[in-house]
PDB file of C-alpha atoms in Angstrom:
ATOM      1  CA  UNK O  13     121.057 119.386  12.503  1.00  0.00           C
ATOM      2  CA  UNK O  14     122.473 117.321  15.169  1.00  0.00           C
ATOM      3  CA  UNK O  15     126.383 115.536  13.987  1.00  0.00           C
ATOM      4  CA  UNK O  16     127.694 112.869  16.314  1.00  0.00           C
ATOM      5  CA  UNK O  17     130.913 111.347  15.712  1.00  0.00           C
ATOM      6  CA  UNK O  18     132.467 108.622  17.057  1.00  0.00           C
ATOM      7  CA  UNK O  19     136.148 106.710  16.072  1.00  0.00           C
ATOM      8  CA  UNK O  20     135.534 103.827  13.810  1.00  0.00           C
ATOM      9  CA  UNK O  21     137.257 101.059  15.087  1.00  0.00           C
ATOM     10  CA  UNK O  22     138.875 100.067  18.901  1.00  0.00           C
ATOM     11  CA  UNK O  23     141.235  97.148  19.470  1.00  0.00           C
ATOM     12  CA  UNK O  24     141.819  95.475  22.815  1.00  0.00           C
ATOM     13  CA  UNK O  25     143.041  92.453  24.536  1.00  0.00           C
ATOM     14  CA  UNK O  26     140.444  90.347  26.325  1.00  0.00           C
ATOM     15  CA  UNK O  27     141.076  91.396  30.200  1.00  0.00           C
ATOM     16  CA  UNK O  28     141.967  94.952  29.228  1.00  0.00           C
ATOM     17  CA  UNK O  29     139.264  98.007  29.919  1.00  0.00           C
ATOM     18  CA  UNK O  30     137.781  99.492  26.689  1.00  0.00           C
ATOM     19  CA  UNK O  31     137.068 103.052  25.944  1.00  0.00           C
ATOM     20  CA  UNK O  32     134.534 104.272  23.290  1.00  0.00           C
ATOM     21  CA  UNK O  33     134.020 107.739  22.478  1.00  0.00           C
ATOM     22  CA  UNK O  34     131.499 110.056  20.781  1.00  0.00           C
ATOM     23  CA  UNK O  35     131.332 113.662  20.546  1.00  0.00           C
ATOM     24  CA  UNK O  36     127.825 115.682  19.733  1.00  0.00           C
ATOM     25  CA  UNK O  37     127.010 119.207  18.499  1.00  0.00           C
ATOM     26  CA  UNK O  38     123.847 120.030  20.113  1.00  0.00           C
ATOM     27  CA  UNK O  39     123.747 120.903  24.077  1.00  0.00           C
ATOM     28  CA  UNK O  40     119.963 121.011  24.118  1.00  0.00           C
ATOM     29  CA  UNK O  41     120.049 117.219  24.069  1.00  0.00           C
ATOM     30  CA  UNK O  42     118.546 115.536  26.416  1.00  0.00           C
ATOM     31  CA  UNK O  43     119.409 112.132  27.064  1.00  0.00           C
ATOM     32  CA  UNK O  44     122.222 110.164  25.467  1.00  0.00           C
ATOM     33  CA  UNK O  45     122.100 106.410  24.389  1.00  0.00           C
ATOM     34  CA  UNK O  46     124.550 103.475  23.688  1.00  0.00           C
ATOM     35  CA  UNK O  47     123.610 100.836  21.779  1.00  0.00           C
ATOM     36  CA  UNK O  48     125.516  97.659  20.396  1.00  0.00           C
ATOM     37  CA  UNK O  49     124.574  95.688  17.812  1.00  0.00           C
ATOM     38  CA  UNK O  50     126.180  92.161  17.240  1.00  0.00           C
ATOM     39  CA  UNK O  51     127.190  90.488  13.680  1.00  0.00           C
ATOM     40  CA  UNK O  52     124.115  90.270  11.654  1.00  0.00           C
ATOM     41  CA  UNK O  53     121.911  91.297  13.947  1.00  0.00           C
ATOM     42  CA  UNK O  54     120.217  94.856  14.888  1.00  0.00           C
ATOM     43  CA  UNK O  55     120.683  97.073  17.836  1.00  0.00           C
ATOM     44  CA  UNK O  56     119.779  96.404  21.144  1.00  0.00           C
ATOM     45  CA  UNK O  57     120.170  99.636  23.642  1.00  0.00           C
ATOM     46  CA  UNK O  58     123.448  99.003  26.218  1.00  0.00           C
ATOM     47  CA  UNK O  59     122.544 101.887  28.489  1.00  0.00           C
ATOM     48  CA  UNK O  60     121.416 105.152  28.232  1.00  0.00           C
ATOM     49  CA  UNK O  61     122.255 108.411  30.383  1.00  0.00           C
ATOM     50  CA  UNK O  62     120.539 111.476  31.265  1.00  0.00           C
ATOM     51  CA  UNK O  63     121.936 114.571  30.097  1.00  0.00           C
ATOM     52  CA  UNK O  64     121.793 116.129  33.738  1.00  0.00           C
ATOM     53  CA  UNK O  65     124.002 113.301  34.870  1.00  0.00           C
ATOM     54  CA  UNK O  66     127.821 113.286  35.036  1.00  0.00           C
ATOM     55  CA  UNK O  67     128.280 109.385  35.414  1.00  0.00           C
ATOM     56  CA  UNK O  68     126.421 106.370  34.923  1.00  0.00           C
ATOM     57  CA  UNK O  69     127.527 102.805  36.191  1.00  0.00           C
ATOM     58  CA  UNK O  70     126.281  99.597  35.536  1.00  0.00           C
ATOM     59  CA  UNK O  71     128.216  96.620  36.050  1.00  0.00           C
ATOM     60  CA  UNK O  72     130.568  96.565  33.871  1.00  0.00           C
ATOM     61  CA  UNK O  73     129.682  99.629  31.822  1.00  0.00           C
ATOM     62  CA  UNK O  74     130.588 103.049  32.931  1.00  0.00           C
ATOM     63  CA  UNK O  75     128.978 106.198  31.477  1.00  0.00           C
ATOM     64  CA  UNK O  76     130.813 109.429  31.339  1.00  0.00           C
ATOM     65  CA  UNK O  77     128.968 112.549  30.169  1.00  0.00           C
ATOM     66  CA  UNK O  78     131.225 116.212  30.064  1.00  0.00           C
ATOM     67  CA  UNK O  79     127.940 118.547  28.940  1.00  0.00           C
ATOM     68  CA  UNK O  80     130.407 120.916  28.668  1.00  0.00           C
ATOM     69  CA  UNK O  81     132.895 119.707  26.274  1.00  0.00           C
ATOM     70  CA  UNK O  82     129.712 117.329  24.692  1.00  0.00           C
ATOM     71  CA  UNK O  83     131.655 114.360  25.146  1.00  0.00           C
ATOM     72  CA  UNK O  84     130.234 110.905  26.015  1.00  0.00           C
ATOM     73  CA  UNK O  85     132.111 107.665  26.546  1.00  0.00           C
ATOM     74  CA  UNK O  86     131.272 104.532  27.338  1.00  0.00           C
ATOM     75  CA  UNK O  87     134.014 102.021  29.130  1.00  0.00           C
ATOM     76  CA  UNK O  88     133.521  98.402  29.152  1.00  0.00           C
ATOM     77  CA  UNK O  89     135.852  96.675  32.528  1.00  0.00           C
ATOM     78  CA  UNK O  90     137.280  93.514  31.966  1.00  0.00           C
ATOM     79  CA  UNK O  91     136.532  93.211  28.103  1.00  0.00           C
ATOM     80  CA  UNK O  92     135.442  89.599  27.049  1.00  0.00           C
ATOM     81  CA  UNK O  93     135.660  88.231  23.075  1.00  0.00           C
ATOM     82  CA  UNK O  94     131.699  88.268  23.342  1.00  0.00           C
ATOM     83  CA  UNK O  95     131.892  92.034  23.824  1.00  0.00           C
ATOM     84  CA  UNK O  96     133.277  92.321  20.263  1.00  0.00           C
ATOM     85  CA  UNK O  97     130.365  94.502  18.395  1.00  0.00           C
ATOM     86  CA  UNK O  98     129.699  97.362  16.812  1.00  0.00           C
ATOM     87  CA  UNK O  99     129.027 100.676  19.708  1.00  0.00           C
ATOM     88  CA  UNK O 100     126.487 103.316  18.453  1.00  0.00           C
ATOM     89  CA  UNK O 101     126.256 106.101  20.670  1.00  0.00           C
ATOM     90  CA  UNK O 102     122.347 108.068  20.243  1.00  0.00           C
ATOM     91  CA  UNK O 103     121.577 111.346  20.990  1.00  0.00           C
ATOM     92  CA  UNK O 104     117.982 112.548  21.507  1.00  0.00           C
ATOM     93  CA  UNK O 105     117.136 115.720  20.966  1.00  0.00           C
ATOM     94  CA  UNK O 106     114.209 118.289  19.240  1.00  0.00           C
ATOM     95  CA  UNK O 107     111.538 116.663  18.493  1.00  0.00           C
ATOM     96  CA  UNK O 108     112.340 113.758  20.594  1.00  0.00           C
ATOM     97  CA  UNK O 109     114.105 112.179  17.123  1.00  0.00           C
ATOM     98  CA  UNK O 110     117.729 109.749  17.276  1.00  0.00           C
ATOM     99  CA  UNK O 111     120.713 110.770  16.131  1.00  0.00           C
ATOM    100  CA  UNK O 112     123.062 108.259  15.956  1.00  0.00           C
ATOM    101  CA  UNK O 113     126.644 108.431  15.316  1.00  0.00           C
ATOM    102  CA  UNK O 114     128.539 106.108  12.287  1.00  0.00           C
ATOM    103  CA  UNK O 115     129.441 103.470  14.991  1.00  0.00           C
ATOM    104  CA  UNK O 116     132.749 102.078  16.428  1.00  0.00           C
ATOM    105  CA  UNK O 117     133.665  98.362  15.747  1.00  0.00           C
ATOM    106  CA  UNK O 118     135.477  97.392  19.088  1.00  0.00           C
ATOM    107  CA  UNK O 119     137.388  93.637  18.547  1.00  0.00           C
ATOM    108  CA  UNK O 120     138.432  92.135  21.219  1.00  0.00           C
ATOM    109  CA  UNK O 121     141.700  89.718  20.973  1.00  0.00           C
ATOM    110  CA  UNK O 122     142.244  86.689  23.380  1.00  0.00           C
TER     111      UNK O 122
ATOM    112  CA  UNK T   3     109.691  90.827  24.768  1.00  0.00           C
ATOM    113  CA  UNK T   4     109.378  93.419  22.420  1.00  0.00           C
ATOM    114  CA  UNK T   5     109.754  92.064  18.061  1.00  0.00           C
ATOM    115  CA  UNK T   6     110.251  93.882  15.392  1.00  0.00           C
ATOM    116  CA  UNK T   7     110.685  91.669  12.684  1.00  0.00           C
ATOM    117  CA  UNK T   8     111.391  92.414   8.952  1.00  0.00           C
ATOM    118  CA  UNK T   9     110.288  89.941   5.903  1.00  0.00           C
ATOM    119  CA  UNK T  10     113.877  89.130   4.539  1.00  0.00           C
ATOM    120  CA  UNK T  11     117.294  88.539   5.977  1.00  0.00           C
ATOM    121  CA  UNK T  12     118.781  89.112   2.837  1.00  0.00           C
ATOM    122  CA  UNK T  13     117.340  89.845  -0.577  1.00  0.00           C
ATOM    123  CA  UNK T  14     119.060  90.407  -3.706  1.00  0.00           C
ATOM    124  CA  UNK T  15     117.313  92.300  -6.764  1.00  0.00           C
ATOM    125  CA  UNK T  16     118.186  93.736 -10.197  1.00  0.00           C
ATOM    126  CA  UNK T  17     118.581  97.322 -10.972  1.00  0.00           C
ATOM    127  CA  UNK T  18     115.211  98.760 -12.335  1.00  0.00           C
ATOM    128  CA  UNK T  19     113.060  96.380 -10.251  1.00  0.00           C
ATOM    129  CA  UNK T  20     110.466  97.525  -7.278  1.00  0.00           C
ATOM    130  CA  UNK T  21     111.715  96.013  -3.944  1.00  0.00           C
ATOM    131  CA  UNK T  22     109.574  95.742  -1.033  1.00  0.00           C
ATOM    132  CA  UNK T  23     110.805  95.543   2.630  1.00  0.00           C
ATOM    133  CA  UNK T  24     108.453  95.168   5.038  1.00  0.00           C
ATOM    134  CA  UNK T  25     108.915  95.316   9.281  1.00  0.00           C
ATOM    135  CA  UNK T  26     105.965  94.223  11.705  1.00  0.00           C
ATOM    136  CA  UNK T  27     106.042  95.250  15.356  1.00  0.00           C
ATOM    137  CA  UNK T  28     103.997  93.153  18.151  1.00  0.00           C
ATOM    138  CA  UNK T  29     104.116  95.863  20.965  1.00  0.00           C
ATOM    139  CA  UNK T  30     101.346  98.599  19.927  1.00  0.00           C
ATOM    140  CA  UNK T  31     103.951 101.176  18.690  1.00  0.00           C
ATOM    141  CA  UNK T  32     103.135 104.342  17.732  1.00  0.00           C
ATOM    142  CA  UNK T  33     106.166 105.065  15.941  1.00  0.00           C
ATOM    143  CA  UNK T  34     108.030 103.325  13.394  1.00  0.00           C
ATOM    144  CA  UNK T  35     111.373 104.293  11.454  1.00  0.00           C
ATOM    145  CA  UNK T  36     113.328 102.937   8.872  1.00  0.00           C
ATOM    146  CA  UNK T  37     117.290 103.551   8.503  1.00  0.00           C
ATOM    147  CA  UNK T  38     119.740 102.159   6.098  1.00  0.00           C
ATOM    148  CA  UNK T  39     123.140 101.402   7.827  1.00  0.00           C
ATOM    149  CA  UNK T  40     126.543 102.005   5.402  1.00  0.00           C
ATOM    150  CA  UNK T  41     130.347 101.490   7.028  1.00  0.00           C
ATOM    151  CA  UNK T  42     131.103 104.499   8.432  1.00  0.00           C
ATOM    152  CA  UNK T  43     128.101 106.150   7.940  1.00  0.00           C
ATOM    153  CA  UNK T  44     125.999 104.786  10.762  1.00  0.00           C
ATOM    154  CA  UNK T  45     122.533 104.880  10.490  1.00  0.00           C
ATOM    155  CA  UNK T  46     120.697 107.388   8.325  1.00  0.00           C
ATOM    156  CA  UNK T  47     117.026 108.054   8.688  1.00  0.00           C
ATOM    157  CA  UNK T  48     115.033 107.572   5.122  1.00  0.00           C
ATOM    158  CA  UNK T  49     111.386 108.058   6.883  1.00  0.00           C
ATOM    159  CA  UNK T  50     109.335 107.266  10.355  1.00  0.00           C
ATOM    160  CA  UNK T  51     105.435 107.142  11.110  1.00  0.00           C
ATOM    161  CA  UNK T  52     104.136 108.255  14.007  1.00  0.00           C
ATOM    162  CA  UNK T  53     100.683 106.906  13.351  1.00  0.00           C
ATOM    163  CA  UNK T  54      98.388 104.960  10.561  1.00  0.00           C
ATOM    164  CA  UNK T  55      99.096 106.442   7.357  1.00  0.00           C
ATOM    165  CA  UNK T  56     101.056 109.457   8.367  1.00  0.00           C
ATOM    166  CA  UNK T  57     104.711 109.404   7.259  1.00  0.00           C
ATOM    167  CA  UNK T  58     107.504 112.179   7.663  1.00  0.00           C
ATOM    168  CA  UNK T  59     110.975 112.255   5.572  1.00  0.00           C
ATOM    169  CA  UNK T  60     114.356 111.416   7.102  1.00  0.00           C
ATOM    170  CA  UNK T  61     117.474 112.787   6.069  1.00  0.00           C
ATOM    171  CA  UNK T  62     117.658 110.601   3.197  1.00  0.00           C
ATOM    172  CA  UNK T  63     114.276 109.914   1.322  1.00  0.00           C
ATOM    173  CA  UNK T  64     115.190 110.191  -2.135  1.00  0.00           C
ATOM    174  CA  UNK T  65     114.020 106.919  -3.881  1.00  0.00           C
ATOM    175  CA  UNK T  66     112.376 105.731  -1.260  1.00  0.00           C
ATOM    176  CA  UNK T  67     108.407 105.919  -0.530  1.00  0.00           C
ATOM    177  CA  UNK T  68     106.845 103.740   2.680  1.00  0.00           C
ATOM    178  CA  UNK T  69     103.741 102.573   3.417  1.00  0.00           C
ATOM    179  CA  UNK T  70     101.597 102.600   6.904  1.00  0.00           C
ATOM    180  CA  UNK T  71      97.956 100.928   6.749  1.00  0.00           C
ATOM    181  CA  UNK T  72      98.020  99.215   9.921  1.00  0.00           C
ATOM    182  CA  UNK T  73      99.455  99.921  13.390  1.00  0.00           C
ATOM    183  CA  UNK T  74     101.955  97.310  13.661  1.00  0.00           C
ATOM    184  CA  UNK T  75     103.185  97.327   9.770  1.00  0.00           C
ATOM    185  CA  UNK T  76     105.944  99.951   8.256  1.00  0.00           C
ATOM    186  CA  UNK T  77     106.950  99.175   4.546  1.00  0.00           C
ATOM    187  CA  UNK T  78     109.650 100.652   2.828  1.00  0.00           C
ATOM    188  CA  UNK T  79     109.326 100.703  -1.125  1.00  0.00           C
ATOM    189  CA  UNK T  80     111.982 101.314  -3.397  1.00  0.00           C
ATOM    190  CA  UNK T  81     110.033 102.362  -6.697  1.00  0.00           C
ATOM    191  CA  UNK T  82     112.967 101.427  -9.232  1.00  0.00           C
ATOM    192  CA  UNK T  83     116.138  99.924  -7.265  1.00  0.00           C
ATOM    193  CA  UNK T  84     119.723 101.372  -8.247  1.00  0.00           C
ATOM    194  CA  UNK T  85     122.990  99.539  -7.474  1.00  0.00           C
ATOM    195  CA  UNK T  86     123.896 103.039  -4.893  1.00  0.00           C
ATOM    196  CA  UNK T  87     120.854 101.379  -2.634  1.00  0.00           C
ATOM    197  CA  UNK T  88     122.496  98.296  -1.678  1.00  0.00           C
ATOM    198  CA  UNK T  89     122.778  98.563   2.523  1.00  0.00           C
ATOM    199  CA  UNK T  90     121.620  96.918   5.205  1.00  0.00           C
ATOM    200  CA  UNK T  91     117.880  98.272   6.888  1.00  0.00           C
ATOM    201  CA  UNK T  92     116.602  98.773   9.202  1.00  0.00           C
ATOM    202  CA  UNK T  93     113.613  98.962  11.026  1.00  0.00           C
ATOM    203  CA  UNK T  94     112.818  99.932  14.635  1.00  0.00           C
ATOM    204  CA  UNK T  95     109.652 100.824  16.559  1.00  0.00           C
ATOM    205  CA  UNK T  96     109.396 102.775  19.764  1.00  0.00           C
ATOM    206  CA  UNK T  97     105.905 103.862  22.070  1.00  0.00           C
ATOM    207  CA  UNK T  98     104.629 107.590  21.380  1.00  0.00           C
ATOM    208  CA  UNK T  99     106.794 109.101  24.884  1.00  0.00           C
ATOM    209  CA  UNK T 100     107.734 112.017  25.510  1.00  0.00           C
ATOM    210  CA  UNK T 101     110.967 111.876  27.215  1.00  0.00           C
ATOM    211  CA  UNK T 102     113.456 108.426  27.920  1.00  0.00           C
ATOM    212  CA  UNK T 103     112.313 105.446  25.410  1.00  0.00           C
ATOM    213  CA  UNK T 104     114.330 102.887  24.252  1.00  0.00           C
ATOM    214  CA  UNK T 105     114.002 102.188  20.281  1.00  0.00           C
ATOM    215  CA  UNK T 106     113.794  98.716  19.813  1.00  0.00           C
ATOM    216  CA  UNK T 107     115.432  97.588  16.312  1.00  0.00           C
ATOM    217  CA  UNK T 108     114.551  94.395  14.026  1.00  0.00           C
ATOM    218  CA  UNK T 109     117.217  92.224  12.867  1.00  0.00           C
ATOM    219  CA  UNK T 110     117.723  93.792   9.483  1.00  0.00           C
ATOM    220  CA  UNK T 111     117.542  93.098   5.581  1.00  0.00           C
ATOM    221  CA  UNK T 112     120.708  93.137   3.584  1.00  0.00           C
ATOM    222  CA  UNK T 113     120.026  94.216  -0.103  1.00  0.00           C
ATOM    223  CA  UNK T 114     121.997  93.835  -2.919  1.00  0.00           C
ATOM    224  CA  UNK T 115     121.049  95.776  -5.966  1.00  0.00           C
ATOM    225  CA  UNK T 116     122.773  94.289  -9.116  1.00  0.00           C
TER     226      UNK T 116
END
Protein backbone atom coordinates (compact mmCIF):
# COMPACT_ATOMS: atom_id res chain seq x y z
CA UNK A 1 0.00 0.00 0.00
CA UNK A 2 0.64 3.60 -0.08
CA UNK A 3 3.79 4.79 2.85
CA UNK A 4 4.14 8.51 3.39
CA UNK A 5 6.71 9.79 5.58
CA UNK A 6 7.29 12.89 6.89
CA UNK A 7 10.17 14.25 9.72
CA UNK A 8 8.69 14.33 13.13
CA UNK A 9 9.42 17.45 14.56
CA UNK A 10 10.58 21.23 12.99
CA UNK A 11 11.87 24.08 15.15
CA UNK A 12 11.85 27.73 14.14
CA UNK A 13 12.01 31.21 15.33
CA UNK A 14 8.85 33.28 14.97
CA UNK A 15 9.74 35.57 11.73
CA UNK A 16 11.74 32.76 10.14
CA UNK A 17 10.15 30.67 6.94
CA UNK A 18 9.27 27.02 7.80
CA UNK A 19 9.74 24.01 5.69
CA UNK A 20 7.77 20.71 6.09
CA UNK A 21 8.41 17.76 4.13
CA UNK A 22 6.79 14.45 3.13
CA UNK A 23 7.79 11.91 0.76
CA UNK A 24 5.13 9.21 -0.87
CA UNK A 25 5.50 5.84 -2.65
CA UNK A 26 2.75 5.76 -5.04
CA UNK A 27 2.89 8.05 -8.38
CA UNK A 28 -0.66 7.15 -9.34
CA UNK A 29 -1.80 9.58 -6.66
CA UNK A 30 -3.79 12.03 -7.45
CA UNK A 31 -4.07 14.91 -5.35
CA UNK A 32 -2.02 15.66 -2.25
CA UNK A 33 -3.33 17.28 1.05
CA UNK A 34 -1.95 19.23 4.12
CA UNK A 35 -3.66 19.33 7.04
CA UNK A 36 -2.86 20.82 10.62
CA UNK A 37 -4.35 20.00 13.54
CA UNK A 38 -3.96 22.23 16.73
CA UNK A 39 -3.49 20.95 20.56
CA UNK A 40 -6.45 18.92 21.41
CA UNK A 41 -8.23 19.42 18.63
CA UNK A 42 -8.71 17.41 15.14
CA UNK A 43 -7.59 18.23 11.69
CA UNK A 44 -8.70 20.86 9.68
CA UNK A 45 -7.33 20.67 5.82
CA UNK A 46 -4.46 23.71 5.23
CA UNK A 47 -4.42 23.29 1.47
CA UNK A 48 -4.43 20.73 -0.87
CA UNK A 49 -2.62 20.38 -4.41
CA UNK A 50 -3.27 18.64 -7.52
CA UNK A 51 -0.94 16.11 -8.54
CA UNK A 52 -0.62 17.72 -12.15
CA UNK A 53 0.55 20.88 -10.47
CA UNK A 54 4.16 21.89 -9.72
CA UNK A 55 3.34 24.79 -7.17
CA UNK A 56 0.61 25.96 -5.17
CA UNK A 57 0.50 29.44 -3.33
CA UNK A 58 -1.70 30.75 -0.94
CA UNK A 59 -0.83 33.49 1.20
CA UNK A 60 1.40 32.48 3.27
CA UNK A 61 1.58 28.81 2.35
CA UNK A 62 3.52 27.61 -0.57
CA UNK A 63 3.02 24.15 -2.11
CA UNK A 64 5.80 22.38 -3.84
CA UNK A 65 5.07 19.09 -5.61
CA UNK A 66 8.39 17.16 -7.56
CA UNK A 67 6.04 14.08 -9.15
CA UNK A 68 9.14 12.91 -10.04
CA UNK A 69 11.14 12.52 -7.00
CA UNK A 70 7.38 12.18 -4.99
CA UNK A 71 8.26 14.88 -2.81
CA UNK A 72 5.79 17.42 -1.34
CA UNK A 73 6.52 20.33 0.96
CA UNK A 74 4.71 22.74 2.40
CA UNK A 75 6.48 26.30 3.52
CA UNK A 76 4.85 28.54 5.90
CA UNK A 77 6.46 32.65 5.30
CA UNK A 78 6.80 34.61 8.20
CA UNK A 79 6.05 31.83 10.89
CA UNK A 80 3.87 33.15 13.86
CA UNK A 81 3.68 31.19 17.59
CA UNK A 82 -0.06 30.45 16.48
CA UNK A 83 1.33 28.41 13.59
CA UNK A 84 2.78 25.95 16.15
CA UNK A 85 0.74 22.52 15.27
CA UNK A 86 1.05 19.36 14.22
CA UNK A 87 1.44 19.17 9.79
CA UNK A 88 -0.10 15.97 8.26
CA UNK A 89 0.55 15.73 4.76
CA UNK A 90 -2.51 13.25 2.81
CA UNK A 91 -2.20 11.49 -0.15
CA UNK A 92 -5.22 10.27 -2.14
CA UNK A 93 -5.00 7.63 -4.16
CA UNK A 94 -6.92 4.04 -5.41
CA UNK A 95 -9.96 3.94 -4.37
CA UNK A 96 -10.16 7.53 -3.63
CA UNK A 97 -8.96 6.43 0.25
CA UNK A 98 -6.31 8.94 2.64
CA UNK A 99 -3.14 8.13 3.39
CA UNK A 100 -1.72 10.17 5.78
CA UNK A 101 1.73 10.41 6.91
CA UNK A 102 2.82 10.15 11.02
CA UNK A 103 2.79 14.03 11.19
CA UNK A 104 5.46 16.73 11.91
CA UNK A 105 5.14 18.85 15.16
CA UNK A 106 6.50 22.32 13.95
CA UNK A 107 7.11 24.79 17.34
CA UNK A 108 7.59 27.95 16.78
CA UNK A 109 9.91 30.08 19.36
CA UNK A 110 9.42 33.92 19.93
CA UNK B 1 -20.09 24.79 8.77
CA UNK B 2 -19.53 21.33 8.52
CA UNK B 3 -19.55 19.13 12.53
CA UNK B 4 -18.46 16.12 13.22
CA UNK B 5 -18.73 15.68 16.71
CA UNK B 6 -17.77 12.65 18.91
CA UNK B 7 -19.57 11.78 22.46
CA UNK B 8 -16.42 12.13 24.77
CA UNK B 9 -13.39 14.34 24.96
CA UNK B 10 -11.76 12.03 27.06
CA UNK B 11 -12.85 8.74 28.57
CA UNK B 12 -11.00 6.50 30.71
CA UNK B 13 -12.00 2.65 31.11
CA UNK B 14 -10.67 -0.58 32.67
CA UNK B 15 -9.14 -3.37 30.81
CA UNK B 16 -11.85 -6.06 29.99
CA UNK B 17 -14.68 -3.50 29.72
CA UNK B 18 -16.80 -2.67 26.30
CA UNK B 19 -16.15 1.02 25.34
CA UNK B 20 -18.30 2.82 23.05
CA UNK B 21 -17.24 5.89 20.95
CA UNK B 22 -19.62 7.35 19.03
CA UNK B 23 -19.19 10.44 16.12
CA UNK B 24 -22.36 12.24 14.55
CA UNK B 25 -22.01 14.25 11.35
CA UNK B 26 -24.65 17.17 10.42
CA UNK B 27 -23.71 17.49 6.64
CA UNK B 28 -25.44 14.33 4.84
CA UNK B 29 -22.13 12.36 4.49
CA UNK B 30 -21.87 9.43 2.77
CA UNK B 31 -18.74 8.35 4.19
CA UNK B 32 -17.51 8.05 7.56
CA UNK B 33 -14.01 6.78 8.97
CA UNK B 34 -12.56 6.23 12.12
CA UNK B 35 -8.60 6.47 12.85
CA UNK B 36 -6.70 6.18 16.01
CA UNK B 37 -3.75 8.71 16.12
CA UNK B 38 -0.30 7.34 18.13
CA UNK B 39 3.12 9.72 18.23
CA UNK B 40 4.78 8.97 15.36
CA UNK B 41 2.47 6.86 13.87
CA UNK B 42 0.01 9.31 12.41
CA UNK B 43 -3.24 8.26 11.75
CA UNK B 44 -4.14 4.64 11.08
CA UNK B 45 -7.41 3.63 9.55
CA UNK B 46 -9.41 0.89 11.88
CA UNK B 47 -12.73 1.02 9.51
CA UNK B 48 -14.97 3.59 7.21
CA UNK B 49 -18.71 3.33 5.90
CA UNK B 50 -19.62 4.42 2.85
CA UNK B 51 -23.31 4.02 3.45
CA UNK B 52 -26.08 2.72 6.20
CA UNK B 53 -24.89 -0.40 7.53
CA UNK B 54 -22.08 -1.17 5.19
CA UNK B 55 -18.62 -1.10 6.81
CA UNK B 56 -15.09 -1.97 5.25
CA UNK B 57 -11.75 -2.74 7.41
CA UNK B 58 -8.84 -0.31 7.71
CA UNK B 59 -5.43 -1.23 8.17
CA UNK B 60 -5.92 -1.87 11.69
CA UNK B 61 -9.32 -3.56 12.69
CA UNK B 62 -8.33 -6.04 15.08
CA UNK B 63 -10.46 -5.47 18.28
CA UNK B 64 -12.43 -3.17 16.93
CA UNK B 65 -16.14 -3.67 15.40
CA UNK B 66 -18.36 -0.28 14.36
CA UNK B 67 -21.68 0.30 13.96
CA UNK B 68 -23.75 2.33 11.06
CA UNK B 69 -27.73 2.46 11.50
CA UNK B 70 -28.26 5.89 10.53
CA UNK B 71 -26.72 8.29 7.98
CA UNK B 72 -25.20 10.74 10.17
CA UNK B 73 -23.98 8.18 13.10
CA UNK B 74 -20.50 6.02 12.95
CA UNK B 75 -19.75 4.05 16.26
CA UNK B 76 -16.70 2.47 17.02
CA UNK B 77 -16.94 -0.52 19.63
CA UNK B 78 -14.20 -1.95 21.36
CA UNK B 79 -15.67 -5.48 22.46
CA UNK B 80 -13.16 -6.05 25.51
CA UNK B 81 -10.66 -2.92 25.91
CA UNK B 82 -6.79 -3.75 26.40
CA UNK B 83 -4.29 -1.25 27.87
CA UNK B 84 -2.34 -1.43 23.88
CA UNK B 85 -5.79 0.59 22.79
CA UNK B 86 -5.23 3.66 24.64
CA UNK B 87 -4.93 6.60 21.64
CA UNK B 88 -6.59 9.35 20.67
CA UNK B 89 -9.72 8.85 17.74
CA UNK B 90 -10.80 9.91 15.52
CA UNK B 91 -13.59 10.43 13.46
CA UNK B 92 -14.08 12.25 10.13
CA UNK B 93 -16.81 12.34 7.48
CA UNK B 94 -16.47 13.35 3.88
CA UNK B 95 -19.46 13.53 0.75
CA UNK B 96 -19.46 10.32 -1.64
CA UNK B 97 -16.97 12.39 -4.60
CA UNK B 98 -15.15 11.17 -6.83
CA UNK B 99 -12.15 13.25 -7.18
CA UNK B 100 -10.91 16.56 -4.71
CA UNK B 101 -12.92 16.40 -1.19
CA UNK B 102 -11.82 17.68 1.83
CA UNK B 103 -12.30 15.17 4.97
CA UNK B 104 -13.61 17.02 7.64
CA UNK B 105 -12.38 15.58 11.19
CA UNK B 106 -14.21 15.78 14.77
CA UNK B 107 -12.37 16.95 17.67
CA UNK B 108 -11.34 13.59 19.02
CA UNK B 109 -11.69 11.16 22.14
CA UNK B 110 -8.65 10.41 24.19
CA UNK B 111 -8.90 6.88 25.82
CA UNK B 112 -7.12 5.53 28.47
CA UNK B 113 -7.36 1.84 29.00
CA UNK B 114 -6.17 0.90 32.58
Amino acid sequence: GEDVEQSLFLSVREGDSSVINCTYTDSSSTYLYWYKQEPGAGLQLLTYIFSNMDMKQDQRLTVLLNKKDKHLSLRIADTQTGDSAIYFCAVQGAGNMLTFGGGTRLMVKP
Amino acid sequence: DVKVTQSSRYLVKRTGEKVFLECVQDMDHENMFWYRQDPGLGLRLIYFSYDVKMKEKGDIPEGYSVSREKKERFSLILESASTNQTSMYLCASRPRLAGLYEQYFGPGTRLTVT
